[in-house]
Structures are given as C-alpha cells and as structure tokens.
Amino acid sequence: MDEASLLKSLRGGDEDAFAWLVQQYHNSLVRLALLYLHDEAQAEEVAQETWIAVLNGLNRFEGRSSIKTWIFTILTNRAKTRGRREKRILSFSELEVELENRPTVDPERFRPSNSVTSADHWVVNPSPWNNIPEDSFLSQEMLHIVRDAVATLPENQRAVITLRDIEGFSSDEVCNILGISETNHRVLLHRARAKVRGVLEDYLNTE
C-alpha cells in the first residue's frame, strides 16, 4: 500500500490499516525506546503512548516525512523526554563533546608520526574477512557479540547505528528522527561501526 492510500485509510478509521502499521513497527519502536530507558516495561509503555499520539495526530500530519519516520520521531521524542525526567540520558547537544579528539581506532595500531618510514600507517594491517565462511557471520554466537557490542556504545552512537544498520533507515531519516545534523550523523555512525568492527575483529582473531 502506498503512503497516500495508507494515510487515507488511517484517517478513515480503517482498523486493519492501523493493525498492519502496529504489526510492522511496534517491536522496532520498543527496541528504540530501550536505547533511552533501559527498562522493557517503560519502553513498551512509551511505544503504546506513541500509537495513541499517532491516532490523535493523523489529521495534523502534513506528510513532510514518511509515516514511518513520523512515527519513530514521536517515539524518540517521548522516550528521550521520559529518560531525561528520570535522569537516565543526556541530550545530543550535551554529548557532542564526545565527537572531539577521540580516535575511532586505537592509536597504538598505527606507526608514530615521527616514524622514518610509513608514518601514520598501520603497524599491522587489519585482517581481511573475505576468507571467513559466511556461516560464521550468521551464527547465533556472532549475532550475540554484535548485539552486546552495540549495547555498550554511548547512547547517541547506539541510536544512530540501530536506526541505520538494524532498522534500515536512510541517513536523512535518522537525522530527522534524532534531530541531528548530517555531519553529526556521519561521525556518530562511523564511530559506532568502528567500535563494533573492533569487537568483531578481536573475536575473529581468537578463532
């Protein structure tokens, strides 16, 4: 169903259309809320509040973003507000200092800048992954490692990598949902991916 038809059905009170929407996105909304609340019951509650807000706001929705982006933006704002009220999270503006002067890869892995040859090059090049069996990447153990690695990221990085690489949002959609600039988005995503890759690299090198 295209966006226009879906919106028309929702505004017309089509219960099947709304049930389809909930089925498509509810679990993802709860996962996103958990990035800010760390409590499944509260995350579920915020997701339910989001659906109520969607129903109440359908006639005011102007279509400047997709319905999906609009729904996730409502959820994010509510989860962040709840999290701040409980002093569980900081805002993105407060966390922007994290973007400065922090290497994404351990500097010890590079030759020093005063090296006679190959300054700032890798001491040992990263191991290629193209010879690793596909089954290894799809194993439950590997998936657990990835999930655990994402869970340890700072909340802003965790939100960006979750929306981009797990939920499949575009960069523009992530910027709209989280209210951040494209530059901020790129840095946060790069740092998150670098940390997750580092964890995977350590795991694969011990295999």
Short mmCIF file of C-alpha atoms in Angstrom, two decimals:
data_model
loop_
_atom_site.label_atom_id
_atom_site.label_comp_id
_atom_site.label_asym_id
_atom_site.label_seq_id
_atom_site.Cartn_x
_atom_site.Cartn_y
_atom_site.Cartn_z
CA MET A 1 0.00 0.00 0.00
CA ASP A 2 1.43 3.39 -0.97
CA GLU A 3 1.76 6.24 1.53
CA ALA A 4 -1.21 8.23 0.25
CA SER A 5 -3.55 5.23 0.34
CA LEU A 6 -2.31 4.19 3.78
CA LEU A 7 -2.80 7.68 5.19
CA LYS A 8 -6.28 7.90 3.68
CA SER A 9 -7.22 4.54 5.21
CA LEU A 10 -5.86 5.53 8.61
CA ARG A 11 -7.72 8.83 8.59
CA GLY A 12 -10.85 6.98 7.60
CA GLY A 13 -10.64 4.82 10.70
CA ASP A 14 -9.59 1.64 8.92
CA GLU A 15 -8.71 -0.70 11.80
CA ASP A 16 -6.96 -3.18 9.52
CA ALA A 17 -4.63 -0.46 8.23
CA PHE A 18 -3.76 0.59 11.77
CA ALA A 19 -3.26 -3.03 12.87
CA TRP A 20 -0.89 -3.52 9.91
CA LEU A 21 1.06 -0.44 10.98
CA VAL A 22 1.38 -1.71 14.54
CA GLN A 23 2.46 -5.14 13.34
CA GLN A 24 5.12 -3.60 11.10
CA TYR A 25 6.71 -1.23 13.56
CA HIS A 26 5.77 -1.92 17.18
CA ASN A 27 8.72 -4.18 18.04
CA SER A 28 11.13 -1.72 16.43
CA LEU A 29 9.63 1.12 18.45
CA VAL A 30 10.17 -0.81 21.67
CA ARG A 31 13.78 -1.57 20.69
CA LEU A 32 14.42 2.11 20.00
CA ALA A 33 12.80 3.19 23.26
CA LEU A 34 15.07 0.78 25.13
CA LEU A 35 18.08 2.80 23.98
CA TYR A 36 16.88 5.61 26.22
CA LEU A 37 15.03 3.85 29.01
CA HIS A 38 16.79 0.50 29.62
CA ASP A 39 13.57 -0.90 31.05
CA GLU A 40 11.35 -3.06 28.86
CA ALA A 41 8.12 -2.22 30.70
CA GLN A 42 8.75 1.51 30.27
CA ALA A 43 9.78 1.05 26.65
CA GLU A 44 6.53 -0.82 25.97
CA GLU A 45 4.60 1.93 27.71
CA VAL A 46 6.25 4.64 25.60
CA ALA A 47 5.52 2.65 22.43
CA GLN A 48 1.85 2.41 23.42
CA GLU A 49 1.80 6.15 24.09
CA THR A 50 3.27 6.68 20.65
CA TRP A 51 0.46 4.76 18.96
CA ILE A 52 -2.10 6.86 20.83
CA ALA A 53 -0.29 10.00 19.70
CA VAL A 54 -0.32 8.71 16.12
CA LEU A 55 -4.08 8.16 16.23
CA ASN A 56 -4.64 11.60 17.71
CA GLY A 57 -2.30 13.30 15.25
CA LEU A 58 -3.29 11.72 11.94
CA ASN A 59 -5.35 14.70 10.82
CA ARG A 60 -2.49 17.07 11.64
CA PHE A 61 0.18 15.00 9.86
CA GLU A 62 1.41 17.14 6.96
CA GLY A 63 3.33 14.46 5.09
CA ARG A 64 6.67 16.30 5.13
CA SER A 65 8.26 12.96 6.05
CA SER A 66 7.13 9.38 5.59
CA ILE A 67 4.58 7.95 8.00
CA LYS A 68 7.26 5.62 9.35
CA THR A 69 9.68 8.46 10.04
CA TRP A 70 6.91 10.48 11.69
CA ILE A 71 6.01 7.59 14.00
CA PHE A 72 9.62 6.96 15.00
CA THR A 73 10.17 10.67 15.63
CA ILE A 74 7.21 10.72 18.03
CA LEU A 75 8.61 7.66 19.82
CA THR A 76 12.11 9.11 20.07
CA ASN A 77 10.89 12.42 21.49
CA ARG A 78 8.76 10.66 24.08
CA ALA A 79 11.47 8.21 25.07
CA LYS A 80 14.07 10.99 25.39
CA THR A 81 11.68 13.07 27.49
CA ARG A 82 10.94 10.13 29.77
CA GLY A 83 14.63 9.31 30.02
CA ARG A 84 15.62 12.87 30.89
CA ARG A 85 12.90 13.05 33.51
CA GLU A 86 14.45 10.02 35.16
CA LYS A 87 17.94 11.44 34.63
CA ARG A 88 18.94 8.42 32.62
CA ILE A 89 20.21 10.17 29.48
CA LEU A 90 21.87 13.34 28.24
CA SER A 91 20.75 15.25 25.19
CA PHE A 92 22.67 15.01 21.92
CA SER A 93 23.91 18.58 22.39
CA GLU A 94 25.40 17.62 25.74
CA LEU A 95 27.08 14.61 24.19
CA GLU A 96 28.55 16.41 21.18
CA VAL A 97 31.78 16.90 23.11
CA GLU A 98 32.30 13.17 22.57
CA LEU A 99 32.86 13.88 18.88
CA GLU A 100 36.04 15.82 19.58
CA ASN A 101 39.54 14.46 19.98
CA ARG A 102 38.58 10.82 20.31
CA PRO A 103 40.22 8.37 17.91
CA THR A 104 37.93 5.73 16.43
CA VAL A 105 40.81 3.24 16.23
CA ASP A 106 43.44 2.66 18.91
CA PRO A 107 46.43 4.91 18.02
CA GLU A 108 48.75 2.09 19.06
CA ARG A 109 47.75 0.30 15.86
CA PHE A 110 49.47 2.98 13.75
CA ARG A 111 53.14 3.87 13.32
CA PRO A 112 54.02 7.12 15.10
CA SER A 113 54.05 10.32 13.07
CA ASN A 114 57.80 10.69 13.65
CA SER A 115 58.50 7.27 12.13
CA VAL A 116 61.20 7.39 9.45
CA THR A 117 59.10 5.28 7.10
CA SER A 118 55.37 4.71 6.79
CA ALA A 119 54.42 7.35 9.36
CA ASP A 120 50.79 7.00 10.50
CA HIS A 121 50.40 3.74 8.57
CA TRP A 122 49.11 0.55 10.16
CA VAL A 123 51.63 -1.36 12.29
CA VAL A 124 49.75 -4.49 11.25
CA ASN A 125 47.07 -4.25 8.60
CA PRO A 126 43.53 -5.27 9.64
CA SER A 127 42.81 -8.90 8.88
CA PRO A 128 40.69 -9.42 5.75
CA TRP A 129 37.31 -11.03 6.32
CA ASN A 130 36.64 -12.29 2.80
CA ASN A 131 38.07 -15.73 3.61
CA ILE A 132 35.82 -16.24 6.63
CA PRO A 133 32.89 -18.63 5.98
CA GLU A 134 29.53 -16.90 5.67
CA ASP A 135 28.08 -19.23 8.29
CA SER A 136 30.41 -17.68 10.88
CA PHE A 137 28.85 -14.26 10.35
CA LEU A 138 25.34 -15.68 10.59
CA SER A 139 25.93 -17.78 13.70
CA GLN A 140 23.96 -17.08 16.87
CA GLU A 141 27.21 -16.51 18.75
CA MET A 142 28.26 -13.81 16.28
CA LEU A 143 24.85 -12.15 16.47
CA HIS A 144 25.09 -12.08 20.27
CA ILE A 145 28.53 -10.50 20.04
CA VAL A 146 27.23 -7.79 17.70
CA ARG A 147 24.23 -7.09 19.94
CA ASP A 148 26.45 -6.92 23.01
CA ALA A 149 28.88 -4.59 21.21
CA VAL A 150 26.05 -2.26 20.19
CA ALA A 151 24.68 -2.33 23.74
CA THR A 152 27.97 -0.99 25.12
CA LEU A 153 28.06 2.05 22.81
CA PRO A 154 27.24 5.54 24.11
CA GLU A 155 23.52 6.18 23.72
CA ASN A 156 23.83 8.60 20.81
CA GLN A 157 26.03 6.19 18.82
CA ARG A 158 23.76 3.30 19.73
CA ALA A 159 20.71 5.17 18.47
CA VAL A 160 22.32 6.04 15.13
CA ILE A 161 23.69 2.57 14.38
CA THR A 162 20.42 0.94 15.47
CA LEU A 163 18.34 3.11 13.17
CA ARG A 164 20.74 2.83 10.22
CA ASP A 165 22.04 -0.73 10.36
CA ILE A 166 19.31 -2.58 12.24
CA GLU A 167 16.10 -0.75 11.35
CA GLY A 168 17.27 0.27 7.86
CA PHE A 169 16.54 4.00 7.92
CA SER A 170 18.30 6.33 5.50
CA SER A 171 20.70 8.99 6.75
CA ASP A 172 18.11 11.73 6.13
CA GLU A 173 15.50 9.82 8.11
CA VAL A 174 17.89 9.27 11.02
CA CYS A 175 18.74 12.98 11.10
CA ASN A 176 15.03 13.84 11.18
CA ILE A 177 14.16 11.29 13.85
CA LEU A 178 17.03 12.22 16.17
CA GLY A 179 17.17 15.91 15.35
CA ILE A 180 20.88 15.91 14.47
CA SER A 181 22.92 17.31 11.60
CA GLU A 182 24.21 15.18 8.72
CA THR A 183 27.78 15.82 9.89
CA ASN A 184 26.94 14.68 13.41
CA HIS A 185 25.19 11.62 12.00
CA ARG A 186 28.20 10.64 9.89
CA VAL A 187 30.64 10.94 12.78
CA LEU A 188 28.42 9.04 15.21
CA LEU A 189 27.78 6.25 12.71
CA HIS A 190 31.47 5.97 11.82
CA ARG A 191 32.46 5.74 15.47
CA ALA A 192 29.76 3.18 16.24
CA ARG A 193 30.65 0.98 13.28
CA ALA A 194 34.37 1.23 14.06
CA LYS A 195 33.80 0.06 17.64
CA VAL A 196 31.57 -2.83 16.58
CA ARG A 197 34.07 -3.85 13.91
CA GLY A 198 36.84 -3.74 16.52
CA VAL A 199 34.92 -6.12 18.75
CA LEU A 200 34.26 -8.47 15.82
CA GLU A 201 37.90 -8.29 14.78
CA ASP A 202 39.05 -9.29 18.27
CA TYR A 203 36.58 -12.17 18.29
CA LEU A 204 37.54 -13.44 14.83
CA ASN A 205 41.25 -13.18 15.56
CA THR A 206 40.82 -15.53 18.51
CA GLU A 207 39.03 -18.12 16.42
#
